[in-house]
Short mmCIF file of C-alpha atoms in Angstrom, two decimals:
data_model
loop_
_atom_site.label_atom_id
_atom_site.label_comp_id
_atom_site.label_asym_id
_atom_site.label_seq_id
_atom_site.Cartn_x
_atom_site.Cartn_y
_atom_site.Cartn_z
CA MET H 1 -0.04 -0.01 0.00
CA LYS H 2 1.14 3.45 -0.80
CA GLY H 3 -0.17 6.31 1.44
CA HIS H 4 -1.34 8.16 -1.69
CA PHE H 5 -3.35 5.26 -3.23
CA LEU H 6 -6.69 6.40 -2.23
CA PRO H 7 -6.05 10.10 -3.04
CA TRP H 8 -4.61 9.24 -6.38
CA HIS H 9 -7.56 7.12 -7.31
CA ARG H 10 -9.92 9.88 -6.05
CA LEU H 11 -8.15 12.06 -8.56
CA ILE H 12 -8.18 9.78 -11.49
CA THR H 13 -11.96 8.55 -10.93
CA SER H 14 -13.14 12.28 -10.63
CA TYR H 15 -11.08 12.96 -13.90
CA HIS H 16 -12.90 9.80 -15.52
CA GLU H 17 -16.18 11.51 -14.69
CA LYS H 18 -15.23 14.79 -16.15
CA ILE H 19 -14.10 13.18 -19.45
CA LEU H 20 -17.45 11.27 -19.58
CA ARG H 21 -19.20 14.39 -19.33
CA GLU H 22 -17.14 16.67 -21.53
CA GLU H 23 -16.15 14.21 -24.31
CA CYS H 24 -18.69 11.53 -24.19
CA GLU H 25 -22.00 13.50 -23.72
CA TYR H 26 -22.48 11.52 -20.65
CA HIS H 27 -24.92 13.51 -18.50
CA ASP H 28 -25.51 11.19 -15.39
CA ALA H 29 -23.28 10.63 -12.37
CA GLN H 30 -20.34 8.32 -12.28
CA PRO H 31 -21.91 5.11 -10.77
CA TYR H 32 -20.46 2.87 -8.09
CA TRP H 33 -20.69 -0.74 -7.32
CA ASP H 34 -21.57 -1.70 -3.91
CA TRP H 35 -20.07 -5.21 -3.76
CA THR H 36 -21.23 -5.78 -0.12
CA LEU H 37 -24.71 -6.33 -1.60
CA ASP H 38 -23.21 -9.14 -3.83
CA THR H 39 -22.35 -11.64 -1.08
CA PRO H 40 -22.35 -14.53 -0.56
CA ALA H 41 -20.73 -16.13 -3.56
CA SER H 42 -24.02 -17.35 -5.22
CA LYS H 43 -25.08 -13.71 -5.18
CA PHE H 44 -21.79 -12.46 -6.50
CA VAL H 45 -22.29 -14.14 -9.99
CA GLN H 46 -25.99 -12.91 -10.19
CA SER H 47 -24.98 -9.35 -9.44
CA PRO H 48 -26.99 -6.89 -11.79
CA ILE H 49 -23.45 -5.50 -12.80
CA PHE H 50 -22.90 -8.54 -14.74
CA ASP H 51 -26.21 -8.50 -16.55
CA ALA H 52 -26.02 -8.68 -20.27
CA THR H 53 -28.65 -6.28 -20.97
CA TYR H 54 -28.67 -3.76 -18.36
CA GLY H 55 -25.08 -4.23 -16.78
CA PHE H 56 -21.59 -4.71 -18.04
CA GLY H 57 -21.71 -8.25 -19.23
CA GLY H 58 -20.53 -11.25 -17.58
CA ASN H 59 -17.64 -13.94 -17.48
CA GLY H 60 -15.23 -15.40 -20.20
CA PRO H 61 -15.03 -19.22 -20.97
CA LEU H 62 -12.82 -21.12 -18.64
CA VAL H 63 -9.23 -21.06 -19.20
CA PRO H 64 -7.89 -24.42 -17.75
CA VAL H 65 -6.25 -24.19 -14.39
CA ASN H 66 -2.51 -24.07 -14.55
CA THR H 67 -1.32 -25.61 -11.28
CA SER H 68 2.12 -24.13 -11.79
CA ASN H 69 0.76 -20.63 -11.56
CA ASN H 70 -0.20 -18.91 -8.26
CA GLU H 71 -3.75 -18.41 -9.46
CA VAL H 72 -6.61 -16.73 -7.82
CA PRO H 73 -8.49 -19.36 -5.77
CA GLY H 74 -11.94 -20.46 -7.43
CA ARG H 75 -11.50 -18.62 -10.55
CA THR H 76 -14.11 -19.55 -13.22
CA GLY H 77 -13.29 -17.93 -16.58
CA GLY H 78 -10.28 -16.24 -18.10
CA GLY H 79 -11.33 -15.92 -21.70
CA CYS H 80 -13.11 -13.06 -23.74
CA VAL H 81 -16.19 -11.54 -22.33
CA GLN H 82 -19.12 -13.54 -24.04
CA ASP H 83 -22.01 -11.18 -23.58
CA GLY H 84 -23.22 -7.52 -22.86
CA PRO H 85 -22.07 -4.28 -24.19
CA PHE H 86 -18.38 -5.01 -24.11
CA VAL H 87 -18.28 -8.30 -25.88
CA ASN H 88 -16.53 -6.83 -28.87
CA MET H 89 -14.32 -4.34 -26.99
CA THR H 90 -10.55 -4.26 -28.00
CA VAL H 91 -8.12 -3.69 -25.23
CA HIS H 92 -4.75 -2.20 -26.65
CA LEU H 93 -2.26 -2.58 -23.89
CA GLY H 94 -0.97 -5.32 -21.51
CA PRO H 95 -0.56 -7.87 -20.20
CA ALA H 96 1.55 -6.35 -17.35
CA ALA H 97 3.64 -3.06 -18.00
CA SER H 98 4.60 -3.38 -21.67
CA LEU H 99 3.79 -0.21 -23.56
CA ALA H 100 3.85 -1.96 -26.86
CA ARG H 101 0.36 -2.17 -28.63
CA ASN H 102 -1.18 -5.54 -28.20
CA ASP H 103 -4.62 -5.61 -29.34
CA GLN H 104 -6.86 -8.20 -27.47
CA CYS H 105 -10.31 -8.78 -26.28
CA LEU H 106 -11.69 -7.78 -22.84
CA ARG H 107 -11.17 -10.90 -20.59
CA ARG H 108 -12.89 -11.70 -17.24
CA ASP H 109 -12.15 -14.36 -14.91
CA LEU H 110 -14.80 -14.28 -12.10
CA ALA H 111 -13.78 -15.79 -8.69
CA PRO H 112 -16.99 -15.66 -6.63
CA ASP H 113 -15.81 -17.50 -3.61
CA TYR H 114 -12.81 -15.40 -3.35
CA ALA H 115 -14.71 -12.14 -3.86
CA ALA H 116 -17.32 -13.18 -1.23
CA THR H 117 -14.83 -13.91 1.37
CA TYR H 118 -13.34 -10.51 1.35
CA LEU H 119 -16.24 -8.16 0.28
CA GLY H 120 -18.76 -8.95 3.08
CA LYS H 121 -20.16 -6.27 5.45
CA ASP H 122 -18.11 -7.70 8.24
CA LYS H 123 -14.85 -6.85 6.24
CA LEU H 124 -16.05 -3.37 5.62
CA ASP H 125 -17.01 -2.96 9.22
CA THR H 126 -13.37 -3.77 10.23
CA VAL H 127 -11.95 -1.24 7.68
CA MET H 128 -14.44 1.58 8.87
CA ALA H 129 -13.55 0.97 12.61
CA GLN H 130 -9.98 2.08 12.25
CA ALA H 131 -9.13 5.33 14.09
CA ASP H 132 -6.78 7.04 11.71
CA TYR H 133 -5.88 6.95 8.08
CA GLY H 134 -2.67 4.83 8.20
CA TRP H 135 -4.62 1.97 9.79
CA PHE H 136 -7.72 2.55 7.62
CA ALA H 137 -5.84 2.41 4.42
CA ARG H 138 -3.52 -0.44 5.72
CA THR H 139 -6.52 -2.51 6.73
CA MET H 140 -8.33 -1.66 3.32
CA GLU H 141 -5.38 -2.80 1.40
CA GLY H 142 -4.09 -5.62 3.49
CA GLY H 143 -0.93 -7.56 2.61
CA PRO H 144 0.24 -9.89 -0.06
CA ALA H 145 -2.15 -11.61 -2.49
CA TRP H 146 -4.42 -14.26 -1.00
CA ASP H 147 -3.74 -12.96 2.53
CA ASP H 148 -6.67 -12.99 4.98
CA SER H 149 -6.98 -9.18 4.95
CA GLN H 150 -7.64 -7.81 1.52
CA ILE H 151 -10.48 -5.82 0.19
CA HIS H 152 -9.02 -3.84 -2.44
CA ALA H 153 -7.40 -7.06 -4.01
CA GLY H 154 -10.71 -8.85 -3.84
CA GLY H 155 -11.66 -6.98 -6.75
CA GLN H 156 -8.38 -6.03 -7.98
CA TYR H 157 -4.87 -7.26 -6.81
CA VAL H 158 -3.50 -5.91 -3.63
CA PHE H 159 -6.33 -4.82 -1.32
CA TYR H 160 -8.58 -6.22 1.41
CA LEU H 161 -11.61 -4.32 0.12
CA ALA H 162 -9.82 -2.90 -2.90
CA GLY H 163 -8.27 -5.99 -4.24
CA SER H 164 -11.02 -8.41 -3.60
CA SER H 165 -13.26 -6.92 -6.05
CA ARG H 166 -10.46 -6.66 -8.54
CA PHE H 167 -9.42 -10.15 -8.32
CA GLY H 168 -13.06 -11.17 -7.99
CA VAL H 169 -13.59 -9.90 -11.51
CA GLY H 170 -10.27 -10.20 -13.15
CA GLY H 171 -9.18 -13.41 -11.41
CA THR H 172 -5.92 -14.66 -12.97
CA TYR H 173 -6.39 -13.87 -16.66
CA GLY H 174 -8.76 -10.87 -16.70
CA GLN H 175 -7.44 -7.36 -17.10
CA MET H 176 -9.03 -6.39 -13.68
CA GLY H 177 -6.59 -8.86 -12.03
CA ASP H 178 -3.66 -6.96 -13.84
CA PRO H 179 -2.52 -4.04 -11.81
CA PHE H 180 -0.98 -2.35 -14.97
CA THR H 181 -4.20 -2.86 -17.10
CA SER H 182 -7.01 -3.05 -14.83
CA PRO H 183 -8.60 0.18 -15.97
CA ALA H 184 -9.34 -1.54 -19.33
CA ASP H 185 -12.23 -3.28 -17.74
CA PRO H 186 -15.06 -0.56 -17.39
CA ILE H 187 -16.09 -2.28 -14.12
CA PHE H 188 -12.78 -0.78 -12.80
CA TRP H 189 -14.34 2.58 -12.44
CA LEU H 190 -17.28 1.58 -10.52
CA HIS H 191 -15.09 -0.49 -8.19
CA HIS H 192 -12.87 2.53 -7.33
CA ALA H 193 -15.94 4.78 -7.05
CA ASN H 194 -17.06 2.59 -4.44
CA LEU H 195 -13.57 2.51 -2.69
CA ASP H 196 -13.77 6.23 -2.78
CA ARG H 197 -17.26 6.07 -1.23
CA VAL H 198 -15.73 3.90 1.54
CA TRP H 199 -13.01 6.36 2.20
CA TRP H 200 -15.46 9.37 2.22
CA SER H 201 -17.77 7.56 4.63
CA TRP H 202 -15.03 7.11 6.85
CA GLN H 203 -13.96 10.88 6.57
CA ALA H 204 -17.55 11.96 7.10
CA ARG H 205 -17.54 10.32 10.47
CA ASP H 206 -15.03 12.86 11.78
CA PRO H 207 -14.52 15.47 9.21
CA GLY H 208 -12.80 18.02 11.63
CA ASN H 209 -9.75 15.50 11.89
CA ARG H 210 -10.24 13.32 9.00
CA LEU H 211 -10.18 15.97 6.15
CA ARG H 212 -6.58 16.42 7.02
CA ASP H 213 -5.41 12.96 8.16
CA ILE H 214 -3.01 11.30 5.75
CA SER H 215 -0.03 9.10 6.20
CA GLY H 216 1.57 5.99 4.79
CA PRO H 217 4.64 5.13 2.73
CA MET H 218 5.57 6.37 -0.59
CA VAL H 219 6.80 3.04 -1.65
CA LEU H 220 4.40 -0.08 -2.01
CA GLN H 221 4.40 -2.01 1.22
CA ASP H 222 7.23 -0.11 2.77
CA TRP H 223 5.71 0.05 6.07
CA ASP H 224 8.77 1.16 8.05
CA ASN H 225 9.59 3.72 5.53
CA ALA H 226 12.91 2.41 4.91
CA GLN H 227 12.80 3.08 1.05
CA GLY H 228 11.10 6.56 1.21
CA GLY H 229 9.30 8.89 3.27
CA ASN H 230 5.76 9.22 4.77
CA VAL H 231 3.21 10.97 2.67
CA THR H 232 1.89 14.39 3.62
CA LEU H 233 -0.81 16.74 2.41
CA ASP H 234 1.58 18.31 0.01
CA PHE H 235 2.57 15.09 -1.62
CA PRO H 236 2.18 15.48 -5.39
CA LEU H 237 -0.33 13.43 -7.43
CA SER H 238 0.09 13.20 -11.14
CA LEU H 239 -2.14 11.71 -14.07
CA GLY H 240 0.79 11.90 -16.34
CA TYR H 241 0.24 12.86 -19.92
CA ASN H 242 -3.33 13.49 -19.24
CA GLY H 243 -2.26 16.79 -17.52
CA TRP H 244 -4.35 16.89 -14.48
CA ASP H 245 -1.99 17.22 -11.49
CA ALA H 246 -2.74 18.08 -7.90
CA ASN H 247 -1.56 17.66 -4.39
CA ILE H 248 -3.20 15.29 -1.82
CA SER H 249 -4.59 18.42 0.05
CA ASP H 250 -6.55 19.13 -3.11
CA VAL H 251 -8.59 15.95 -3.05
CA MET H 252 -9.14 15.43 0.64
CA ASP H 253 -12.56 16.98 0.52
CA ILE H 254 -14.79 15.85 -2.24
CA GLY H 255 -16.76 18.95 -2.25
CA SER H 256 -13.66 20.52 -3.70
CA LEU H 257 -13.99 18.19 -6.73
CA CYS H 258 -17.65 18.85 -6.99
CA TYR H 259 -19.27 15.61 -6.48
CA SER H 260 -21.00 13.82 -3.57
CA TYR H 261 -22.53 10.49 -2.82
CA ASP H 262 -26.33 9.64 -2.41
CA GLU H 263 -25.63 7.18 0.51
CA LEU H 264 -22.71 6.58 2.75
CA TYR H 265 -21.82 3.47 4.78
#
């Protein structure tokens, strides 16, 4: 976990909504995916988010399990998305960090048992109970993959809440499970909007203190700050060539970014 993980994703998710409105003629709000409503595992695969008509489409066909890989437990797909609005979508980059163009289909590898284990209300309550940002973010992100404390990675890769949804959708072979290409799956944006909603819900419980509460390592998993310092409110955030840069202090209050949430946890 990096101390600026949540602020950076707040910035990029806000920027995504701005682009939808200004360049894509989208006139509604950036939606979020409340994955706590989609547990246990039997409900995960039936989530409206995977509906072929009104949602984002479902799974890919099963890519056989490779026992030599450290695969996401209980994954069920891995191939090209078979239905829904993104069935013919082309992803141009990946896998991993290569910048070479590599046209490919959008893939999903749903892992419902894994997602349900880490995305339940009990896990969320543990995250929300933390007294300061450092422990809030660390509890949300958890430890290494398949650790007992992952939300972010449940959906994606590294988090407790954060990874549980990423991996729950991307599994081993889907783009959502690849930290370099996860934004290629449109579900990524709903996932991170909800993570931001979790953070804002936590901040809103004590705004006098929590709108200025930030900490954490600059380097991934550098809990003792042996490789870098501790982030502060003036730590810079950058969206690279997109040209929208800020400091953490600029994104601590979602009101300054001109959005809000209809409901909080």
